[in-house]
PDB file of C-alpha atoms and ligand atoms in Angstrom:
ATOM      1  CA  MET I 930     120.729 148.293  76.704  1.00 93.00           C
ATOM      2  CA  PRO I 931     124.067 148.131  75.406  1.00 97.00           C
ATOM      3  CA  LYS I 932     124.396 146.010  72.294  1.00 98.00           C
ATOM      4  CA  ILE I 933     127.070 143.851  72.206  1.00 98.00           C
ATOM      5  CA  THR I 934     128.073 142.171  68.221  1.00 98.00           C
ATOM      6  CA  TYR I 935     129.872 138.706  68.374  1.00 98.00           C
ATOM      7  CA  VAL I 936     131.606 137.461  65.216  1.00 98.00           C
ATOM      8  CA  ASP I 937     132.108 133.721  64.863  1.00 96.00           C
ATOM      9  CA  HIS I 938     135.479 132.506  63.129  1.00 93.00           C
ATOM     10  CA  ALA I 939     133.350 132.123  59.897  1.00 94.00           C
ATOM     11  CA  GLY I 940     132.708 135.929  59.785  1.00 96.00           C
ATOM     12  CA  THR I 941     129.013 135.438  60.516  1.00 97.00           C
ATOM     13  CA  ALA I 942     128.140 138.659  63.369  1.00 98.00           C
ATOM     14  CA  ARG I 943     125.505 138.320  65.784  1.00 98.00           C
ATOM     15  CA  THR I 944     124.289 141.678  67.600  1.00 98.00           C
ATOM     16  CA  VAL I 945     122.693 141.148  71.023  1.00 98.00           C
ATOM     17  CA  GLU I 946     121.234 143.251  73.715  1.00 98.00           C
ATOM     18  CA  GLY I 947     123.592 143.097  76.781  1.00 97.00           C
ATOM     19  CA  ALA I 948     122.457 144.234  80.477  1.00 98.00           C
ATOM     20  CA  VAL I 949     124.808 146.774  82.440  1.00 98.00           C
ATOM     21  CA  GLY I 950     126.245 144.838  85.136  1.00 98.00           C
ATOM     22  CA  ALA I 951     126.438 141.246  83.258  1.00 98.00           C
ATOM     23  CA  THR I 952     129.691 140.210  81.732  1.00 98.00           C
ATOM     24  CA  VAL I 953     130.080 139.506  77.932  1.00 98.00           C
ATOM     25  CA  MET I 954     130.466 135.963  78.588  1.00 98.00           C
ATOM     26  CA  GLU I 955     127.235 135.615  80.127  1.00 98.00           C
ATOM     27  CA  THR I 956     125.352 137.909  77.541  1.00 98.00           C
ATOM     28  CA  ALA I 957     126.424 135.295  75.106  1.00 98.00           C
ATOM     29  CA  LEU I 958     125.434 132.092  77.046  1.00 97.00           C
ATOM     30  CA  ARG I 959     121.869 133.658  77.819  1.00 97.00           C
ATOM     31  CA  ASN I 960     121.347 134.867  74.041  1.00 98.00           C
ATOM     32  CA  ASN I 961     123.025 131.227  72.535  1.00 97.00           C
ATOM     33  CA  VAL I 962     125.717 132.848  70.609  1.00 97.00           C
ATOM     34  CA  PRO I 963     127.722 129.946  70.113  1.00 95.00           C
ATOM     35  CA  GLY I 964     131.917 130.137  70.236  1.00 94.00           C
ATOM     36  CA  ILE I 965     132.182 131.179  73.755  1.00 96.00           C
ATOM     37  CA  ASP I 966     131.896 127.741  76.223  1.00 94.00           C
ATOM     38  CA  ALA I 967     132.670 129.187  79.707  1.00 96.00           C
ATOM     39  CA  GLU I 968     133.487 125.916  81.027  1.00 96.00           C
ATOM     40  CA  CYS I 969     134.201 127.447  84.499  1.00 97.00           C
ATOM     41  CA  GLY I 970     130.783 129.792  84.736  1.00 97.00           C
ATOM     42  CA  GLY I 971     133.265 132.726  84.900  1.00 97.00           C
ATOM     43  CA  ALA I 972     135.608 132.090  87.724  1.00 97.00           C
ATOM     44  CA  CYS I 973     138.795 132.882  85.615  1.00 96.00           C
ATOM     45  CA  ALA I 974     140.078 129.502  85.630  1.00 96.00           C
ATOM     46  CA  CYS I 975     139.408 127.537  82.319  1.00 95.00           C
ATOM     47  CA  ALA I 976     140.194 129.935  79.099  1.00 96.00           C
ATOM     48  CA  THR I 977     137.034 128.636  77.091  1.00 96.00           C
ATOM     49  CA  CYS I 978     135.621 132.134  76.889  1.00 97.00           C
ATOM     50  CA  HIS I 979     138.540 133.854  74.800  1.00 97.00           C
ATOM     51  CA  VAL I 980     137.345 136.728  72.520  1.00 98.00           C
ATOM     52  CA  TYR I 981     139.096 138.972  70.638  1.00 98.00           C
ATOM     53  CA  VAL I 982     138.308 142.302  71.001  1.00 98.00           C
ATOM     54  CA  ASP I 983     137.938 144.729  67.962  1.00 98.00           C
ATOM     55  CA  GLU I 984     140.786 146.922  67.669  1.00 97.00           C
ATOM     56  CA  ALA I 985     138.272 149.751  67.800  1.00 98.00           C
ATOM     57  CA  TRP I 986     137.109 148.895  71.066  1.00 98.00           C
ATOM     58  CA  ALA I 987     140.468 147.579  72.423  1.00 97.00           C
ATOM     59  CA  GLU I 988     141.396 150.723  74.561  1.00 97.00           C
ATOM     60  CA  VAL I 989     137.983 151.609  75.968  1.00 97.00           C
ATOM     61  CA  VAL I 990     137.689 147.921  77.326  1.00 98.00           C
ATOM     62  CA  GLY I 991     141.481 147.987  78.250  1.00 96.00           C
ATOM     63  CA  LYS I 992     143.281 145.178  79.540  1.00 93.00           C
ATOM     64  CA  GLY I 993     142.330 142.284  82.228  1.00 95.00           C
ATOM     65  CA  GLU I 994     143.870 141.797  85.554  1.00 96.00           C
ATOM     66  CA  PRO I 995     146.920 140.029  86.398  1.00 96.00           C
ATOM     67  CA  MET I 996     144.903 137.038  86.879  1.00 96.00           C
ATOM     68  CA  GLU I 997     143.347 137.259  83.703  1.00 97.00           C
ATOM     69  CA  GLN I 998     146.286 137.817  81.767  1.00 95.00           C
ATOM     70  CA  ASP I 999     147.997 134.385  83.672  1.00 96.00           C
ATOM     71  CA  MET I1000     144.713 132.360  82.327  1.00 96.00           C
ATOM     72  CA  LEU I1001     145.092 133.528  78.786  1.00 95.00           C
ATOM     73  CA  ASP I1002     148.346 131.637  78.624  1.00 92.00           C
ATOM     74  CA  PHE I1003     146.128 128.781  78.395  1.00 91.00           C
ATOM     75  CA  ALA I1004     144.425 130.118  75.838  1.00 93.00           C
ATOM     76  CA  SER I1005     145.044 128.914  71.981  1.00 90.00           C
ATOM     77  CA  ASP I1006     146.033 131.989  69.596  1.00 93.00           C
ATOM     78  CA  VAL I1007     146.177 134.735  71.617  1.00 96.00           C
ATOM     79  CA  ARG I1008     146.484 138.413  70.299  1.00 96.00           C
ATOM     80  CA  ALA I1009     147.204 141.676  71.276  1.00 95.00           C
ATOM     81  CA  THR I1010     143.583 142.169  71.776  1.00 97.00           C
ATOM     82  CA  SER I1011     142.516 139.063  73.657  1.00 97.00           C
ATOM     83  CA  ARG I1012     140.271 138.904  76.359  1.00 98.00           C
ATOM     84  CA  LEU I1013     138.383 136.423  78.944  1.00 98.00           C
ATOM     85  CA  SER I1014     135.120 137.847  78.427  1.00 98.00           C
ATOM     86  CA  CYS I1015     133.725 136.741  81.681  1.00 98.00           C
ATOM     87  CA  GLN I1016     135.962 139.247  82.685  1.00 98.00           C
ATOM     88  CA  ILE I1017     134.525 142.080  80.880  1.00 98.00           C
ATOM     89  CA  ARG I1018     131.584 143.606  82.822  1.00 98.00           C
ATOM     90  CA  ILE I1019     129.153 145.518  80.581  1.00 98.00           C
ATOM     91  CA  THR I1020     128.874 149.152  80.956  1.00 98.00           C
ATOM     92  CA  PRO I1021     127.142 151.944  78.978  1.00 98.00           C
ATOM     93  CA  GLU I1022     130.126 153.010  77.290  1.00 97.00           C
ATOM     94  CA  LEU I1023     130.200 149.620  75.801  1.00 98.00           C
ATOM     95  CA  ASP I1024     127.513 149.980  73.673  1.00 98.00           C
ATOM     96  CA  GLY I1025     128.218 148.718  70.250  1.00 98.00           C
ATOM     97  CA  LEU I1026     131.237 146.744  71.330  1.00 98.00           C
ATOM     98  CA  ILE I1027     132.463 144.175  68.908  1.00 98.00           C
ATOM     99  CA  VAL I1028     134.241 140.861  69.797  1.00 98.00           C
ATOM    100  CA  ALA I1029     135.277 137.626  67.836  1.00 98.00           C
ATOM    101  CA  THR I1030     135.638 134.296  68.967  1.00 97.00           C
ATOM    102  CA  PRO I1031     138.414 132.282  68.034  1.00 95.00           C
ATOM    103  CA  ALA I1032     138.248 129.199  65.711  1.00 91.00           C
ATOM    104  CA  ARG I1033     139.292 126.867  68.543  1.00 84.00           C
ATOM    105  CA  GLN I1034     135.783 127.761  70.084  1.00 85.00           C
ATOM    106  CA  GLY I1035     133.723 127.486  66.989  1.00 71.00           C
TER     107      GLY I1035
HETATM  108 FE1  LIG Z2315     136.183 130.649  82.444  1.00 78.89          FE
HETATM  109 FE2  LIG Z2315     136.042 132.843  81.590  1.00 78.89          FE
HETATM  110  S1  LIG Z2315     134.326 131.619  81.691  1.00 78.89           S
HETATM  111  S2  LIG Z2315     137.888 131.673  82.332  1.00 78.89           S
END
């Protein structure tokens, strides 16, 4: 199972196992990882699942669809590697993925 590491705003890293086909948001919730609220349940309609993809993974993960980009406008402190974690589906290639959660979601 691909391992996903979530780093909170204080720098604490939590590594959990994610299932292929699940999203990075769902995996956080299932494992009680703090910092991802996911108020809309993954409908790309709230931006409370905002994460920063680690630079080393940005290319592998890629950019979001236009709908996600629009929703990111509602997130705070958006950066070049910002993504909505409910829109990142886990594949075997994402084993080792590192994402950070914004301070506002801490
Ligand atoms: Fe609402 Fe991702 S959970 S946008």
